[in-house]
PDB file of C-alpha atoms in Angstrom:
ATOM      1  CA  MET A  21      40.930  55.289 181.535  1.00  0.00           C
ATOM      2  CA  ARG A  22      41.646  57.426 178.487  1.00  0.00           C
ATOM      3  CA  ASN A  23      45.069  58.764 179.595  1.00  0.00           C
ATOM      4  CA  CYS A  24      43.888  62.366 179.558  1.00  0.00           C
ATOM      5  CA  VAL A  25      44.773  65.143 181.997  1.00  0.00           C
ATOM      6  CA  ASP A  26      41.183  65.452 183.254  1.00  0.00           C
ATOM      7  CA  ASP A  27      41.082  61.784 184.275  1.00  0.00           C
ATOM      8  CA  LEU A  28      44.437  62.041 186.035  1.00  0.00           C
ATOM      9  CA  LEU A  29      43.369  65.174 187.946  1.00  0.00           C
ATOM     10  CA  ILE A  30      40.166  63.512 189.156  1.00  0.00           C
ATOM     11  CA  LEU A  31      42.064  60.441 190.352  1.00  0.00           C
ATOM     12  CA  HIS A  32      44.673  62.626 192.059  1.00  0.00           C
ATOM     13  CA  ARG A  33      41.970  64.634 193.849  1.00  0.00           C
ATOM     14  CA  PHE A  34      40.642  61.411 195.444  1.00  0.00           C
ATOM     15  CA  ASP A  35      44.176  60.129 196.085  1.00  0.00           C
ATOM     16  CA  LEU A  36      43.631  57.185 193.730  1.00  0.00           C
ATOM     17  CA  ARG A  37      45.892  55.571 191.208  1.00  0.00           C
ATOM     18  CA  GLY A  38      44.644  54.754 187.771  1.00  0.00           C
ATOM     19  CA  ARG A  39      45.668  52.077 185.372  1.00  0.00           C
ATOM     20  CA  LEU A  40      46.954  53.755 182.247  1.00  0.00           C
ATOM     21  CA  ALA A  41      45.659  52.536 178.915  1.00  0.00           C
ATOM     22  CA  ARG A  42      48.124  50.896 176.565  1.00  0.00           C
ATOM     23  CA  ALA A  43      49.607  53.008 173.847  1.00  0.00           C
ATOM     24  CA  PRO A  44      48.142  52.172 170.430  1.00  0.00           C
ATOM     25  CA  VAL A  45      50.195  50.118 168.022  1.00  0.00           C
ATOM     26  CA  ILE A  46      51.299  52.271 165.121  1.00  0.00           C
ATOM     27  CA  ARG A  47      52.059  50.559 161.849  1.00  0.00           C
ATOM     28  CA  SER A  48      53.078  51.943 158.524  1.00  0.00           C
ATOM     29  CA  VAL A  49      50.620  51.484 155.674  1.00  0.00           C
ATOM     30  CA  ILE A  50      51.395  52.319 152.070  1.00  0.00           C
ATOM     31  CA  TRP A  51      48.513  53.268 149.817  1.00  0.00           C
ATOM     32  CA  SER A  52      48.837  52.274 146.170  1.00  0.00           C
ATOM     33  CA  PRO A  53      46.757  53.910 143.428  1.00  0.00           C
ATOM     34  CA  PRO A  54      44.415  51.935 141.185  1.00  0.00           C
ATOM     35  CA  THR A  55      45.085  51.165 137.552  1.00  0.00           C
ATOM     36  CA  PRO A  56      44.190  54.047 135.179  1.00  0.00           C
ATOM     37  CA  GLY A  57      40.462  53.971 134.420  1.00  0.00           C
ATOM     38  CA  TRP A  58      39.605  52.498 137.803  1.00  0.00           C
ATOM     39  CA  THR A  59      38.369  54.153 141.005  1.00  0.00           C
ATOM     40  CA  LYS A  60      39.708  52.889 144.297  1.00  0.00           C
ATOM     41  CA  VAL A  61      37.624  53.147 147.461  1.00  0.00           C
ATOM     42  CA  ASN A  62      38.964  52.570 150.943  1.00  0.00           C
ATOM     43  CA  THR A  63      36.255  51.890 153.520  1.00  0.00           C
ATOM     44  CA  ASP A  64      36.191  51.550 157.275  1.00  0.00           C
ATOM     45  CA  GLY A  65      33.713  51.091 160.085  1.00  0.00           C
ATOM     46  CA  VAL A  66      34.251  52.364 163.628  1.00  0.00           C
ATOM     47  CA  ALA A  67      32.881  51.357 167.005  1.00  0.00           C
ATOM     48  CA  LEU A  68      32.517  52.631 170.549  1.00  0.00           C
ATOM     49  CA  SER A  69      31.222  49.307 171.920  1.00  0.00           C
ATOM     50  CA  SER A  70      29.854  46.085 170.515  1.00  0.00           C
ATOM     51  CA  PRO A  71      26.978  46.358 169.699  1.00  0.00           C
ATOM     52  CA  GLY A  72      26.732  50.087 170.065  1.00  0.00           C
ATOM     53  CA  VAL A  73      26.828  53.418 168.295  1.00  0.00           C
ATOM     54  CA  ARG A  74      28.937  53.150 165.176  1.00  0.00           C
ATOM     55  CA  GLY A  75      29.782  54.886 161.957  1.00  0.00           C
ATOM     56  CA  CYS A  76      31.288  54.061 158.615  1.00  0.00           C
ATOM     57  CA  GLY A  77      32.876  55.891 155.747  1.00  0.00           C
ATOM     58  CA  GLY A  78      34.833  55.663 152.558  1.00  0.00           C
ATOM     59  CA  ILE A  79      37.024  57.705 150.257  1.00  0.00           C
ATOM     60  CA  PHE A  80      37.238  57.364 146.469  1.00  0.00           C
ATOM     61  CA  ARG A  81      40.422  58.160 144.535  1.00  0.00           C
ATOM     62  CA  ASN A  82      41.609  57.884 140.959  1.00  0.00           C
ATOM     63  CA  CYS A  83      44.978  56.666 139.634  1.00  0.00           C
ATOM     64  CA  ARG A  84      46.603  60.036 140.449  1.00  0.00           C
ATOM     65  CA  ALA A  85      45.318  59.895 144.058  1.00  0.00           C
ATOM     66  CA  PHE A  86      42.808  62.693 143.326  1.00  0.00           C
ATOM     67  CA  VAL A  87      39.819  62.467 145.680  1.00  0.00           C
ATOM     68  CA  LYS A  88      36.696  61.851 143.595  1.00  0.00           C
ATOM     69  CA  GLY A  89      34.300  61.611 146.516  1.00  0.00           C
ATOM     70  CA  CYS A  90      33.781  60.462 150.077  1.00  0.00           C
ATOM     71  CA  PHE A  91      31.042  59.608 152.560  1.00  0.00           C
ATOM     72  CA  VAL A  92      30.580  59.329 156.317  1.00  0.00           C
ATOM     73  CA  VAL A  93      27.431  57.743 157.749  1.00  0.00           C
ATOM     74  CA  PRO A  94      26.386  57.278 161.385  1.00  0.00           C
ATOM     75  CA  VAL A  95      25.133  53.751 162.029  1.00  0.00           C
ATOM     76  CA  ASP A  96      23.194  52.936 165.199  1.00  0.00           C
ATOM     77  CA  HIS A  97      23.480  49.753 167.259  1.00  0.00           C
ATOM     78  CA  VAL A  98      25.164  47.196 165.046  1.00  0.00           C
ATOM     79  CA  PHE A  99      28.160  44.929 165.508  1.00  0.00           C
ATOM     80  CA  ALA A 100      31.573  45.971 164.186  1.00  0.00           C
ATOM     81  CA  PHE A 101      31.472  43.648 161.181  1.00  0.00           C
ATOM     82  CA  GLU A 102      28.051  45.043 160.209  1.00  0.00           C
ATOM     83  CA  ALA A 103      29.440  48.598 160.238  1.00  0.00           C
ATOM     84  CA  GLU A 104      32.308  47.435 158.012  1.00  0.00           C
ATOM     85  CA  LEU A 105      29.915  45.631 155.682  1.00  0.00           C
ATOM     86  CA  LEU A 106      27.608  48.652 155.520  1.00  0.00           C
ATOM     87  CA  ALA A 107      30.591  50.805 154.543  1.00  0.00           C
ATOM     88  CA  ALA A 108      31.298  48.450 151.630  1.00  0.00           C
ATOM     89  CA  SER A 109      27.624  48.402 150.621  1.00  0.00           C
ATOM     90  CA  ILE A 110      27.319  52.198 150.714  1.00  0.00           C
ATOM     91  CA  ALA A 111      30.578  52.530 148.769  1.00  0.00           C
ATOM     92  CA  ILE A 112      29.283  50.263 145.998  1.00  0.00           C
ATOM     93  CA  LYS A 113      26.005  52.222 145.774  1.00  0.00           C
ATOM     94  CA  PHE A 114      27.852  55.556 145.820  1.00  0.00           C
ATOM     95  CA  ALA A 115      30.168  54.413 143.032  1.00  0.00           C
ATOM     96  CA  TRP A 116      27.272  53.112 140.944  1.00  0.00           C
ATOM     97  CA  GLN A 117      25.322  56.373 141.353  1.00  0.00           C
ATOM     98  CA  ASN A 118      28.368  58.307 140.139  1.00  0.00           C
ATOM     99  CA  ARG A 119      28.804  55.921 137.191  1.00  0.00           C
ATOM    100  CA  TRP A 120      32.141  54.636 138.440  1.00  0.00           C
ATOM    101  CA  HIS A 121      31.600  51.047 137.335  1.00  0.00           C
ATOM    102  CA  ARG A 122      35.221  49.962 137.589  1.00  0.00           C
ATOM    103  CA  ILE A 123      35.880  50.122 141.316  1.00  0.00           C
ATOM    104  CA  TRP A 124      38.551  48.564 143.471  1.00  0.00           C
ATOM    105  CA  LEU A 125      37.236  48.182 147.029  1.00  0.00           C
ATOM    106  CA  GLU A 126      39.663  47.914 149.933  1.00  0.00           C
ATOM    107  CA  SER A 127      38.624  47.086 153.486  1.00  0.00           C
ATOM    108  CA  ASP A 128      40.795  46.324 156.493  1.00  0.00           C
ATOM    109  CA  TYR A 129      38.312  43.695 157.632  1.00  0.00           C
ATOM    110  CA  SER A 130      38.873  40.329 155.930  1.00  0.00           C
ATOM    111  CA  TYR A 131      35.382  39.105 156.912  1.00  0.00           C
ATOM    112  CA  VAL A 132      33.868  41.748 154.609  1.00  0.00           C
ATOM    113  CA  VAL A 133      35.910  40.410 151.710  1.00  0.00           C
ATOM    114  CA  GLN A 134      34.808  36.845 152.513  1.00  0.00           C
ATOM    115  CA  LEU A 135      31.133  37.851 152.639  1.00  0.00           C
ATOM    116  CA  LEU A 136      31.336  39.750 149.359  1.00  0.00           C
ATOM    117  CA  SER A 137      32.983  36.706 147.771  1.00  0.00           C
ATOM    118  CA  SER A 138      30.320  34.296 149.098  1.00  0.00           C
ATOM    119  CA  ARG A 139      27.513  35.626 146.890  1.00  0.00           C
ATOM    120  CA  PHE A 140      25.821  37.192 149.925  1.00  0.00           C
ATOM    121  CA  GLU A 141      24.626  33.865 151.392  1.00  0.00           C
ATOM    122  CA  GLN A 142      25.977  34.755 154.843  1.00  0.00           C
ATOM    123  CA  VAL A 143      25.283  38.507 154.765  1.00  0.00           C
ATOM    124  CA  PRO A 144      23.045  39.565 157.690  1.00  0.00           C
ATOM    125  CA  TRP A 145      19.451  40.113 156.545  1.00  0.00           C
ATOM    126  CA  ARG A 146      19.398  43.790 157.661  1.00  0.00           C
ATOM    127  CA  ILE A 147      22.233  44.552 155.276  1.00  0.00           C
ATOM    128  CA  ARG A 148      21.028  42.229 152.513  1.00  0.00           C
ATOM    129  CA  GLN A 149      17.720  44.148 152.417  1.00  0.00           C
ATOM    130  CA  ALA A 150      19.600  47.410 151.872  1.00  0.00           C
ATOM    131  CA  TRP A 151      21.394  45.918 148.868  1.00  0.00           C
TER     132      TRP A 151
END
């Protein structure tokens, strides 16, 4: 259940009780700018189910937090880590095309960082081909 009024009204109409979804955990995150001369990109992948319809995106900023560019891409039927990895891959290509060769990539998925550090030996073949 999504804890929305429509769901509650439907359940009430059939005299049923629903199990409310847990409230999301909210945590404070502080963004820090990159060193002057560098471009920082924050990437993320999102999921509806695993595997399922997904998307990924990224935002590029300079040392004054000015947005230099961004992207959002729908990605069909991949696992969550693949969506995260695709976001990193697209971010690197996007930066290279814009001649931003000094980039600082941040991802909230530690597996992406491990794969990028492993010289691509464990990167899924679908993503490795796109590189």
